Amino acid sequence: MECTTKKQSVAVTYNERKSINFDPFYQVDSCRWKLLQKQMFIQSLIKGFDTPKIYLHDVRDVGWDNEGYTYALVDGKQRLQESVIAFMNDEFTLAKDFKYGKDSIGYTFMDEVDYPVAGMKYSEMSRNFKDYFRDVTFDMVYIVESNITILLEMFVCLQNGTTLNPMEVRNASFNQPYLNLARTLSKHDFFQTVVSFKPNRAKHLEAALRFLNLDYMKTTHGYDVCGLESRDLDRLLVLNDGITDAEIKKIENRLYAQLNNYMTVCKSTDLKIKSGTIMPYFVFINRVIDRYTCKTQDKFSLIGSFLEKFENLLAAYRLDKTASYDNEYLRNSLHLYDIKSSNGTQKLPSLKDRIDILYNMFELEFGHIMVELDSTRNFSSEMREYIWRKNNKKCQVCDTSITLEEMDADHREPWSKGGKTTLDNARCLCVSCNRSNKKAA
């Protein structure tokens, strides 16, 4: 590893900002500093105090996708992006108690009219003081290293002053397929529009990885709920380190569809998802969608209204746990859900109990109007051949002759609306007709 340290002015660094990737995959989420911390750092620069080094990795010849950048920020994000650049972009002002004058540490001779004052933006400073600030220097360390493992080791060591949580440490893994997919999923509109907690400290990324763990357990072992503790996520990454790109794409499509459903449910009632509800609600919604449909109401709105009502009931219970209930089952359910929400929330027993409570309460309230979906959605190979021969080896919409391999075995009454996977509810269609508007003919 080659490291070169040099004094670099604020002006040069600001002018190079567009060539710096402030969010390489291993980087810790921004906005960890409070406003006062940013103001204190600017004050330190103005008054000439020593500040920690900022580390930039030269990514021009690293052998992997540099996304068009010249450098990637390894350490110093809060100081450089969230403080210096943000201050020069007028995103915050000098502190309310900021003072500068002849008695100040680091005083530089200039006319009193040029002194910055408390609450001042960068754009409001005099030209002379702007020139002074832009000439302030800090130590920049430029790293040349093509071995990502060595770079990540350096990154983790540099975070000693700010302890990384398990997900942030986990994120410092390069090109792990499930982590890469989790990073993609964490950018889904679901996180931007209906999730109420912020992405700080890799919270969105961790939630996305938990979704992937649920998907893995369901598709591999048939369980729709599992433990989501730190050790479970680590095990997921180890077991799937060699997964193929084709398999990852299937998982991505499946999770995107589920997150779209989740988002539709939430938007039907303006439901906001908290960190404590994101996982049980995800499993509950998928369980209902996988098992039921409703012919009289939109099932997404139905699920959304149920969750909204449940949250109101739970909030009322938490306000007065001694209140009497006519429905003892309801009181017991809210009591158990409340207990399970406060202890070991990512452990299997806690998750399972909360999800079962939601599902059982939903069935009790809406089971009479729900239509149970056939547990088998796909026609077997024997059924497919019978359907093909029974329909004279022709598409029943366009009358085109097709081979068995070219046929889509279609439900006359759609499976998603309660149609059964039986020979009486089947017909032979070509792929084109089955996946076009002609299907309804």
GROMACS .gro file of C-alpha atoms in nm:
model
  441
    1MET     CA    1   0.000   0.000   0.000
    2GLU     CA    2   0.130   0.344  -0.094
    3CYS     CA    3   0.012   0.641   0.115
    4THR     CA    4   0.106   1.000   0.039
    5THR     CA    5   0.020   1.277   0.285
    6LYS     CA    6   0.003   1.637   0.174
    7LYS     CA    7  -0.136   1.967   0.292
    8GLN     CA    8  -0.435   2.058   0.077
    9SER     CA    9  -0.640   2.375   0.087
   10VAL     CA   10  -1.013   2.390   0.142
   11ALA     CA   11  -1.046   2.553  -0.202
   12VAL     CA   12  -0.870   2.272  -0.389
   13THR     CA   13  -1.067   2.006  -0.203
   14TYR     CA   14  -1.399   2.181  -0.267
   15ASN     CA   15  -1.320   2.213  -0.638
   16GLU     CA   16  -1.239   1.838  -0.655
   17ARG     CA   17  -1.557   1.732  -0.472
   18LYS     CA   18  -1.730   1.595  -0.785
   19SER     CA   19  -1.441   1.357  -0.848
   20ILE     CA   20  -1.482   1.198  -0.503
   21ASN     CA   21  -1.715   0.908  -0.433
   22PHE     CA   22  -1.839   0.986  -0.082
   23ASP     CA   23  -2.044   0.666  -0.064
   24PRO     CA   24  -1.831   0.367  -0.164
   25PHE     CA   25  -2.001   0.042  -0.063
   26TYR     CA   26  -1.810   0.014   0.265
   27GLN     CA   27  -1.873   0.369   0.381
   28VAL     CA   28  -2.073   0.444   0.695
   29ASP     CA   29  -2.402   0.634   0.644
   30SER     CA   30  -2.383   1.011   0.652
   31CYS     CA   31  -2.554   1.257   0.888
   32ARG     CA   32  -2.406   1.094   1.198
   33TRP     CA   33  -2.279   1.432   1.321
   34LYS     CA   34  -2.515   1.675   1.487
   35LEU     CA   35  -2.521   2.039   1.379
   36LEU     CA   36  -2.307   2.153   1.671
   37GLN     CA   37  -2.033   1.902   1.581
   38LYS     CA   38  -2.021   2.036   1.225
   39GLN     CA   39  -2.005   2.394   1.349
   40MET     CA   40  -1.726   2.308   1.592
   41PHE     CA   41  -1.523   2.151   1.311
   42ILE     CA   42  -1.558   2.464   1.095
   43GLN     CA   43  -1.456   2.671   1.396
   44SER     CA   44  -1.149   2.449   1.441
   45LEU     CA   45  -1.044   2.513   1.080
   46ILE     CA   46  -1.099   2.888   1.109
   47LYS     CA   47  -0.896   2.908   1.430
   48GLY     CA   48  -0.611   2.696   1.299
   49PHE     CA   49  -0.650   2.394   1.525
   50ASP     CA   50  -0.506   2.062   1.415
   51THR     CA   51  -0.768   1.828   1.269
   52PRO     CA   52  -0.755   1.454   1.189
   53LYS     CA   53  -0.636   1.341   0.848
   54ILE     CA   54  -0.878   1.273   0.564
   55TYR     CA   55  -0.814   0.957   0.360
   56LEU     CA   56  -0.887   0.927  -0.012
   57HIS     CA   57  -0.838   0.611  -0.217
   58ASP     CA   58  -0.718   0.658  -0.575
   59VAL     CA   59  -0.959   0.434  -0.771
   60ARG     CA   60  -0.845   0.507  -1.126
   61ASP     CA   61  -0.656   0.179  -1.170
   62VAL     CA   62  -0.803  -0.052  -0.908
   63GLY     CA   63  -0.939  -0.323  -1.138
   64TRP     CA   64  -1.305  -0.286  -1.039
   65ASP     CA   65  -1.582  -0.044  -1.129
   66ASN     CA   66  -1.488   0.301  -1.000
   67GLU     CA   67  -1.824   0.447  -1.114
   68GLY     CA   68  -1.644   0.725  -1.298
   69TYR     CA   69  -1.479   0.874  -0.988
   70THR     CA   70  -1.113   0.953  -0.932
   71TYR     CA   71  -1.117   0.898  -0.557
   72ALA     CA   72  -1.324   0.714  -0.297
   73LEU     CA   73  -1.350   0.854   0.054
   74VAL     CA   74  -1.213   0.606   0.309
   75ASP     CA   75  -1.223   0.818   0.624
   76GLY     CA   76  -1.336   1.173   0.703
   77LYS     CA   77  -1.686   1.181   0.555
   78GLN     CA   78  -1.837   1.386   0.836
   79ARG     CA   79  -1.551   1.636   0.827
   80LEU     CA   80  -1.526   1.674   0.451
   81GLN     CA   81  -1.872   1.621   0.301
   82GLU     CA   82  -2.104   1.692   0.594
   83SER     CA   83  -1.903   1.983   0.736
   84VAL     CA   84  -1.667   2.164   0.495
   85ILE     CA   85  -1.856   2.114   0.170
   86ALA     CA   86  -2.198   2.151   0.335
   87PHE     CA   87  -2.088   2.478   0.503
   88MET     CA   88  -1.959   2.618   0.174
   89ASN     CA   89  -2.294   2.523   0.019
   90ASP     CA   90  -2.476   2.727   0.287
   91GLU     CA   91  -2.637   2.419   0.441
   92PHE     CA   92  -2.566   2.548   0.794
   93THR     CA   93  -2.427   2.858   0.966
   94LEU     CA   94  -2.155   2.937   1.216
   95ALA     CA   95  -2.254   2.852   1.574
   96LYS     CA   96  -2.462   3.098   1.778
   97ASP     CA   97  -2.174   3.148   2.023
   98PHE     CA   98  -1.904   3.182   1.754
   99LYS     CA   99  -1.660   3.468   1.815
  100TYR     CA  100  -1.368   3.592   1.610
  101GLY     CA  101  -1.144   3.892   1.661
  102LYS     CA  102  -0.803   4.014   1.770
  103ASP     CA  103  -0.819   3.806   2.087
  104SER     CA  104  -0.918   3.486   1.904
  105ILE     CA  105  -0.688   3.187   1.872
  106GLY     CA  106  -0.561   3.169   1.516
  107TYR     CA  107  -0.637   3.537   1.460
  108THR     CA  108  -0.527   3.663   1.120
  109PHE     CA  109  -0.486   4.036   1.073
  110MET     CA  110  -0.767   4.189   0.869
  111ASP     CA  111  -1.011   4.474   0.899
  112GLU     CA  112  -1.277   4.434   1.165
  113VAL     CA  113  -1.545   4.464   0.898
  114ASP     CA  114  -1.422   4.130   0.759
  115TYR     CA  115  -1.468   3.938   1.086
  116PRO     CA  116  -1.728   3.660   1.061
  117VAL     CA  117  -2.002   3.666   1.323
  118ALA     CA  118  -2.223   3.408   1.493
  119GLY     CA  119  -2.501   3.266   1.277
  120MET     CA  120  -2.334   3.373   0.953
  121LYS     CA  121  -2.351   3.162   0.635
  122TYR     CA  122  -2.046   3.111   0.418
  123SER     CA  123  -2.202   3.318   0.138
  124GLU     CA  124  -2.247   3.608   0.384
  125MET     CA  125  -1.877   3.628   0.472
  126SER     CA  126  -1.665   3.904   0.332
  127ARG     CA  127  -1.455   3.832   0.026
  128ASN     CA  128  -1.137   3.869   0.232
  129PHE     CA  129  -1.248   3.614   0.492
  130LYS     CA  130  -1.369   3.373   0.223
  131ASP     CA  131  -1.021   3.388   0.071
  132TYR     CA  132  -0.870   3.320   0.414
  133PHE     CA  133  -1.103   3.023   0.475
  134ARG     CA  134  -1.041   2.876   0.130
  135ASP     CA  135  -0.665   2.887   0.195
  136VAL     CA  136  -0.697   2.690   0.520
  137THR     CA  137  -0.530   2.349   0.482
  138PHE     CA  138  -0.575   2.006   0.631
  139ASP     CA  139  -0.386   1.681   0.590
  140MET     CA  140  -0.507   1.465   0.301
  141VAL     CA  141  -0.378   1.108   0.269
  142TYR     CA  142  -0.391   0.966  -0.085
  143ILE     CA  143  -0.393   0.586  -0.096
  144VAL     CA  144  -0.285   0.370  -0.389
  145GLU     CA  145  -0.393   0.009  -0.334
  146SER     CA  146  -0.562  -0.241  -0.568
  147ASN     CA  147  -0.617  -0.515  -0.307
  148ILE     CA  148  -0.964  -0.448  -0.167
  149THR     CA  149  -0.906  -0.672   0.136
  150ILE     CA  150  -0.614  -0.457   0.251
  151LEU     CA  151  -0.814  -0.139   0.192
  152LEU     CA  152  -1.110  -0.268   0.394
  153GLU     CA  153  -0.879  -0.365   0.679
  154MET     CA  154  -0.753  -0.007   0.680
  155PHE     CA  155  -1.110   0.129   0.672
  156VAL     CA  156  -1.216  -0.075   0.974
  157CYS     CA  157  -0.906   0.028   1.169
  158LEU     CA  158  -0.967   0.395   1.092
  159GLN     CA  159  -1.314   0.369   1.245
  160ASN     CA  160  -1.171   0.304   1.592
  161GLY     CA  161  -1.288   0.644   1.706
  162THR     CA  162  -1.643   0.564   1.592
  163THR     CA  163  -1.730   0.206   1.674
  164LEU     CA  164  -1.904   0.033   1.385
  165ASN     CA  165  -2.216  -0.167   1.459
  166PRO     CA  166  -2.237  -0.529   1.328
  167MET     CA  167  -2.415  -0.427   1.009
  168GLU     CA  168  -2.157  -0.159   0.930
  169VAL     CA  169  -1.878  -0.410   0.984
  170ARG     CA  170  -2.069  -0.662   0.770
  171ASN     CA  171  -2.101  -0.399   0.500
  172ALA     CA  172  -1.722  -0.382   0.478
  173SER     CA  173  -1.726  -0.696   0.262
  174PHE     CA  174  -1.651  -0.655  -0.105
  175ASN     CA  175  -1.857  -0.820  -0.378
  176GLN     CA  176  -2.055  -1.052  -0.152
  177PRO     CA  177  -2.360  -1.130  -0.371
  178TYR     CA  178  -2.625  -1.109  -0.099
  179LEU     CA  179  -2.479  -0.786   0.040
  180ASN     CA  180  -2.472  -0.633  -0.307
  181LEU     CA  181  -2.838  -0.731  -0.352
  182ALA     CA  182  -2.925  -0.591  -0.008
  183ARG     CA  183  -2.766  -0.260  -0.111
  184THR     CA  184  -2.987  -0.258  -0.420
  185LEU     CA  185  -3.303  -0.346  -0.226
  186SER     CA  186  -3.232  -0.075   0.033
  187LYS     CA  187  -3.281   0.182  -0.246
  188HIS     CA  188  -3.632   0.055  -0.326
  189ASP     CA  189  -3.910   0.317  -0.310
  190PHE     CA  190  -4.053   0.128  -0.014
  191PHE     CA  191  -3.769   0.257   0.205
  192GLN     CA  192  -3.800   0.609   0.071
  193THR     CA  193  -4.178   0.649   0.098
  194VAL     CA  194  -4.330   0.437   0.378
  195VAL     CA  195  -4.044   0.357   0.618
  196SER     CA  196  -4.034   0.609   0.902
  197PHE     CA  197  -3.686   0.535   1.038
  198LYS     CA  198  -3.377   0.683   0.874
  199PRO     CA  199  -3.101   0.487   0.696
  200ASN     CA  200  -2.837   0.603   0.945
  201ARG     CA  201  -2.605   0.335   1.081
  202ALA     CA  202  -2.699   0.105   0.790
  203LYS     CA  203  -3.052   0.046   0.924
  204HIS     CA  204  -3.214   0.023   0.579
  205LEU     CA  205  -2.936  -0.206   0.459
  206GLU     CA  206  -2.984  -0.432   0.760
  207ALA     CA  207  -3.359  -0.449   0.699
  208ALA     CA  208  -3.299  -0.544   0.335
  209LEU     CA  209  -3.060  -0.821   0.442
  210ARG     CA  210  -3.323  -0.949   0.685
  211PHE     CA  211  -3.576  -0.962   0.400
  212LEU     CA  212  -3.325  -1.173   0.209
  213ASN     CA  213  -3.281  -1.407   0.503
  214LEU     CA  214  -3.658  -1.455   0.523
  215ASP     CA  215  -3.669  -1.526   0.149
  216TYR     CA  216  -3.383  -1.774   0.175
  217MET     CA  217  -3.545  -1.970   0.457
  218LYS     CA  218  -3.881  -1.977   0.280
  219THR     CA  219  -3.751  -2.090  -0.059
  220THR     CA  220  -3.493  -2.331   0.083
  221HIS     CA  221  -3.669  -2.477   0.387
  222GLY     CA  222  -4.033  -2.375   0.348
  223TYR     CA  223  -4.049  -2.156   0.663
  224ASP     CA  224  -4.199  -1.810   0.619
  225VAL     CA  225  -4.049  -1.685   0.948
  226CYS     CA  226  -3.705  -1.736   1.096
  227GLY     CA  227  -3.456  -1.576   1.334
  228LEU     CA  228  -3.315  -1.243   1.216
  229GLU     CA  229  -3.040  -1.185   1.471
  230SER     CA  230  -2.688  -1.080   1.376
  231ARG     CA  231  -2.565  -1.441   1.372
  232ASP     CA  232  -2.848  -1.537   1.134
  233LEU     CA  233  -2.742  -1.268   0.888
  234ASP     CA  234  -2.377  -1.374   0.909
  235ARG     CA  235  -2.480  -1.733   0.840
  236LEU     CA  236  -2.680  -1.621   0.535
  237LEU     CA  237  -2.373  -1.452   0.385
  238VAL     CA  238  -2.149  -1.753   0.448
  239LEU     CA  239  -2.395  -2.006   0.302
  240ASN     CA  240  -2.456  -1.801  -0.013
  241ASP     CA  241  -2.111  -1.668  -0.096
  242GLY     CA  242  -2.100  -1.863  -0.423
  243ILE     CA  243  -2.453  -1.794  -0.545
  244THR     CA  244  -2.480  -1.730  -0.921
  245ASP     CA  245  -2.586  -1.407  -1.089
  246ALA     CA  246  -2.890  -1.583  -1.238
  247GLU     CA  247  -3.007  -1.693  -0.893
  248ILE     CA  248  -2.950  -1.345  -0.752
  249LYS     CA  249  -3.163  -1.196  -1.030
  250LYS     CA  250  -3.453  -1.432  -0.948
  251ILE     CA  251  -3.432  -1.336  -0.582
  252GLU     CA  252  -3.419  -0.967  -0.670
  253ASN     CA  253  -3.733  -0.993  -0.885
  254ARG     CA  254  -3.914  -1.185  -0.612
  255LEU     CA  255  -3.819  -0.937  -0.338
  256TYR     CA  256  -3.903  -0.636  -0.554
  257ALA     CA  257  -4.252  -0.777  -0.610
  258GLN     CA  258  -4.296  -0.836  -0.235
  259LEU     CA  259  -4.175  -0.485  -0.149
  260ASN     CA  260  -4.413  -0.343  -0.409
  261ASN     CA  261  -4.698  -0.530  -0.236
  262TYR     CA  262  -4.580  -0.406   0.104
  263MET     CA  263  -4.571  -0.049  -0.024
  264THR     CA  264  -4.920  -0.081  -0.179
  265VAL     CA  265  -5.063  -0.202   0.151
  266CYS     CA  266  -4.902   0.086   0.342
  267LYS     CA  267  -5.008   0.354   0.095
  268SER     CA  268  -5.370   0.233   0.103
  269THR     CA  269  -5.401   0.381   0.456
  270ASP     CA  270  -5.091   0.603   0.481
  271LEU     CA  271  -4.934   0.349   0.718
  272LYS     CA  272  -4.579   0.434   0.828
  273ILE     CA  273  -4.342   0.148   0.904
  274LYS     CA  274  -4.126   0.160   1.217
  275SER     CA  275  -3.813  -0.040   1.292
  276GLY     CA  276  -4.009  -0.264   1.529
  277THR     CA  277  -4.287  -0.345   1.283
  278ILE     CA  278  -4.103  -0.375   0.952
  279MET     CA  279  -4.027  -0.749   0.982
  280PRO     CA  280  -4.348  -0.888   1.138
  281TYR     CA  281  -4.563  -0.683   0.900
  282PHE     CA  282  -4.359  -0.805   0.601
  283VAL     CA  283  -4.414  -1.172   0.687
  284PHE     CA  284  -4.779  -1.118   0.781
  285ILE     CA  285  -4.859  -0.938   0.454
  286ASN     CA  286  -4.684  -1.205   0.245
  287ARG     CA  287  -4.863  -1.481   0.435
  288VAL     CA  288  -5.207  -1.331   0.370
  289ILE     CA  289  -5.131  -1.257   0.004
  290ASP     CA  290  -4.993  -1.609  -0.051
  291ARG     CA  291  -5.294  -1.779   0.109
  292TYR     CA  292  -5.597  -1.564   0.037
  293THR     CA  293  -5.772  -1.339  -0.206
  294CYS     CA  294  -6.091  -1.137  -0.167
  295LYS     CA  295  -6.363  -1.105  -0.432
  296THR     CA  296  -6.558  -0.827  -0.263
  297GLN     CA  297  -6.281  -0.584  -0.164
  298ASP     CA  298  -5.928  -0.492  -0.265
  299LYS     CA  299  -5.715  -0.719  -0.047
  300PHE     CA  300  -5.428  -0.470  -0.021
  301SER     CA  301  -5.662  -0.205   0.123
  302LEU     CA  302  -5.816  -0.468   0.348
  303ILE     CA  303  -5.476  -0.562   0.492
  304GLY     CA  304  -5.381  -0.197   0.527
  305SER     CA  305  -5.699  -0.104   0.715
  306PHE     CA  306  -5.652  -0.403   0.944
  307LEU     CA  307  -5.294  -0.301   1.033
  308GLU     CA  308  -5.401   0.058   1.091
  309LYS     CA  309  -5.680  -0.060   1.322
  310PHE     CA  310  -5.441  -0.296   1.501
  311GLU     CA  311  -5.192  -0.016   1.566
  312ASN     CA  312  -5.469   0.201   1.713
  313LEU     CA  313  -5.582  -0.084   1.939
  314LEU     CA  314  -5.225  -0.154   2.052
  315ALA     CA  315  -5.160   0.216   2.121
  316ALA     CA  316  -5.478   0.236   2.332
  317TYR     CA  317  -5.379  -0.076   2.524
  318ARG     CA  318  -5.033   0.064   2.598
  319LEU     CA  319  -5.184   0.386   2.732
  320ASP     CA  320  -5.400   0.199   2.982
  321LYS     CA  321  -5.308  -0.165   3.038
  322THR     CA  322  -5.557  -0.194   3.323
  323ALA     CA  323  -5.863  -0.109   3.111
  324SER     CA  324  -6.133  -0.376   3.089
  325TYR     CA  325  -6.217  -0.542   2.756
  326ASP     CA  326  -6.542  -0.710   2.653
  327ASN     CA  327  -6.334  -0.928   2.423
  328GLU     CA  328  -6.086  -1.119   2.640
  329TYR     CA  329  -5.918  -1.274   2.334
  330LEU     CA  330  -5.841  -0.926   2.202
  331ARG     CA  331  -5.696  -0.813   2.533
  332ASN     CA  332  -5.478  -1.124   2.563
  333SER     CA  333  -5.355  -1.084   2.205
  334LEU     CA  334  -5.259  -0.720   2.258
  335HIS     CA  335  -5.093  -0.808   2.589
  336LEU     CA  336  -4.880  -1.083   2.434
  337TYR     CA  337  -4.791  -0.872   2.129
  338ASP     CA  338  -4.680  -0.590   2.359
  339ILE     CA  339  -4.457  -0.823   2.561
  340LYS     CA  340  -4.303  -0.982   2.251
  341SER     CA  341  -4.233  -0.637   2.104
  342SER     CA  342  -4.005  -0.539   2.388
  343ASN     CA  343  -3.776  -0.842   2.424
  344GLY     CA  344  -3.555  -1.014   2.167
  345THR     CA  345  -3.745  -0.863   1.878
  346GLN     CA  346  -3.531  -1.036   1.609
  347LYS     CA  347  -3.538  -1.378   1.776
  348LEU     CA  348  -3.752  -1.648   1.618
  349PRO     CA  349  -3.996  -1.699   1.911
  350SER     CA  350  -4.072  -1.326   1.936
  351LEU     CA  351  -4.121  -1.282   1.562
  352LYS     CA  352  -4.331  -1.597   1.527
  353ASP     CA  353  -4.566  -1.505   1.811
  354ARG     CA  354  -4.625  -1.151   1.683
  355ILE     CA  355  -4.687  -1.267   1.327
  356ASP     CA  356  -4.924  -1.541   1.444
  357ILE     CA  357  -5.117  -1.287   1.652
  358LEU     CA  358  -5.159  -1.060   1.351
  359TYR     CA  359  -5.259  -1.346   1.123
  360ASN     CA  360  -5.507  -1.500   1.368
  361MET     CA  361  -5.671  -1.166   1.439
  362PHE     CA  362  -5.699  -1.097   1.066
  363GLU     CA  363  -5.855  -1.437   0.999
  364LEU     CA  364  -6.099  -1.386   1.284
  365GLU     CA  365  -6.214  -1.050   1.146
  366PHE     CA  366  -6.203  -1.110   0.770
  367GLY     CA  367  -6.190  -1.486   0.722
  368HIS     CA  368  -6.557  -1.498   0.622
  369ILE     CA  369  -6.499  -1.281   0.314
  370MET     CA  370  -6.159  -1.421   0.214
  371VAL     CA  371  -6.119  -1.693  -0.051
  372GLU     CA  372  -5.843  -1.942   0.016
  373LEU     CA  373  -5.597  -1.983  -0.269
  374ASP     CA  374  -5.507  -2.328  -0.398
  375SER     CA  375  -5.188  -2.431  -0.222
  376THR     CA  376  -5.060  -2.564  -0.556
  377ARG     CA  377  -5.027  -2.294  -0.818
  378ASN     CA  378  -4.843  -2.473  -1.098
  379PHE     CA  379  -4.984  -2.758  -1.304
  380SER     CA  380  -4.781  -3.079  -1.289
  381SER     CA  381  -4.607  -3.214  -1.600
  382GLU     CA  382  -4.873  -3.487  -1.632
  383MET     CA  383  -5.153  -3.231  -1.605
  384ARG     CA  384  -4.984  -3.008  -1.864
  385GLU     CA  385  -4.967  -3.288  -2.119
  386TYR     CA  386  -5.333  -3.380  -2.060
  387ILE     CA  387  -5.441  -3.013  -2.102
  388TRP     CA  388  -5.238  -2.985  -2.424
  389ARG     CA  389  -5.388  -3.300  -2.576
  390LYS     CA  390  -5.742  -3.225  -2.457
  391ASN     CA  391  -5.726  -2.888  -2.635
  392ASN     CA  392  -5.601  -3.048  -2.960
  393LYS     CA  393  -5.252  -2.907  -2.913
  394LYS     CA  394  -5.382  -2.561  -3.002
  395CYS     CA  395  -5.398  -2.227  -2.825
  396GLN     CA  396  -5.758  -2.172  -2.717
  397VAL     CA  397  -5.743  -1.801  -2.799
  398CYS     CA  398  -5.562  -1.770  -3.135
  399ASP     CA  399  -5.608  -2.134  -3.253
  400THR     CA  400  -5.237  -2.167  -3.334
  401SER     CA  401  -5.086  -2.516  -3.316
  402ILE     CA  402  -4.816  -2.530  -3.047
  403THR     CA  403  -4.579  -2.787  -2.898
  404LEU     CA  404  -4.603  -2.894  -2.537
  405GLU     CA  405  -4.291  -2.688  -2.460
  406GLU     CA  406  -4.453  -2.380  -2.616
  407MET     CA  407  -4.771  -2.412  -2.412
  408ASP     CA  408  -4.869  -2.215  -2.102
  409ALA     CA  409  -5.118  -2.407  -1.888
  410ASP     CA  410  -5.356  -2.131  -1.784
  411HIS     CA  411  -5.617  -2.106  -1.508
  412ARG     CA  412  -5.958  -2.011  -1.656
  413GLU     CA  413  -6.051  -1.854  -1.326
  414PRO     CA  414  -5.723  -1.687  -1.224
  415TRP     CA  415  -5.535  -1.851  -0.939
  416SER     CA  416  -5.489  -1.508  -0.781
  417LYS     CA  417  -5.869  -1.476  -0.759
  418GLY     CA  418  -5.927  -1.815  -0.602
  419GLY     CA  419  -5.919  -2.034  -0.912
  420LYS     CA  420  -5.819  -2.395  -0.845
  421THR     CA  421  -5.526  -2.575  -1.005
  422THR     CA  422  -5.747  -2.848  -1.153
  423LEU     CA  423  -5.807  -2.990  -1.501
  424ASP     CA  424  -6.158  -2.843  -1.505
  425ASN     CA  425  -6.013  -2.495  -1.452
  426ALA     CA  426  -5.734  -2.529  -1.710
  427ARG     CA  427  -5.685  -2.443  -2.076
  428CYS     CA  428  -5.404  -2.448  -2.329
  429LEU     CA  429  -5.261  -2.110  -2.436
  430CYS     CA  430  -4.956  -2.001  -2.629
  431VAL     CA  431  -4.712  -1.780  -2.441
  432SER     CA  432  -4.806  -1.473  -2.645
  433CYS     CA  433  -5.178  -1.495  -2.572
  434ASN     CA  434  -5.130  -1.589  -2.207
  435ARG     CA  435  -4.921  -1.280  -2.145
  436SER     CA  436  -5.124  -1.031  -2.344
  437ASN     CA  437  -5.466  -0.875  -2.329
  438LYS     CA  438  -5.596  -1.144  -2.564
  439LYS     CA  439  -5.612  -1.377  -2.265
  440ALA     CA  440  -5.936  -1.219  -2.148
  441ALA     CA  441  -6.113  -1.303  -2.475
   0.00000   0.00000   0.00000
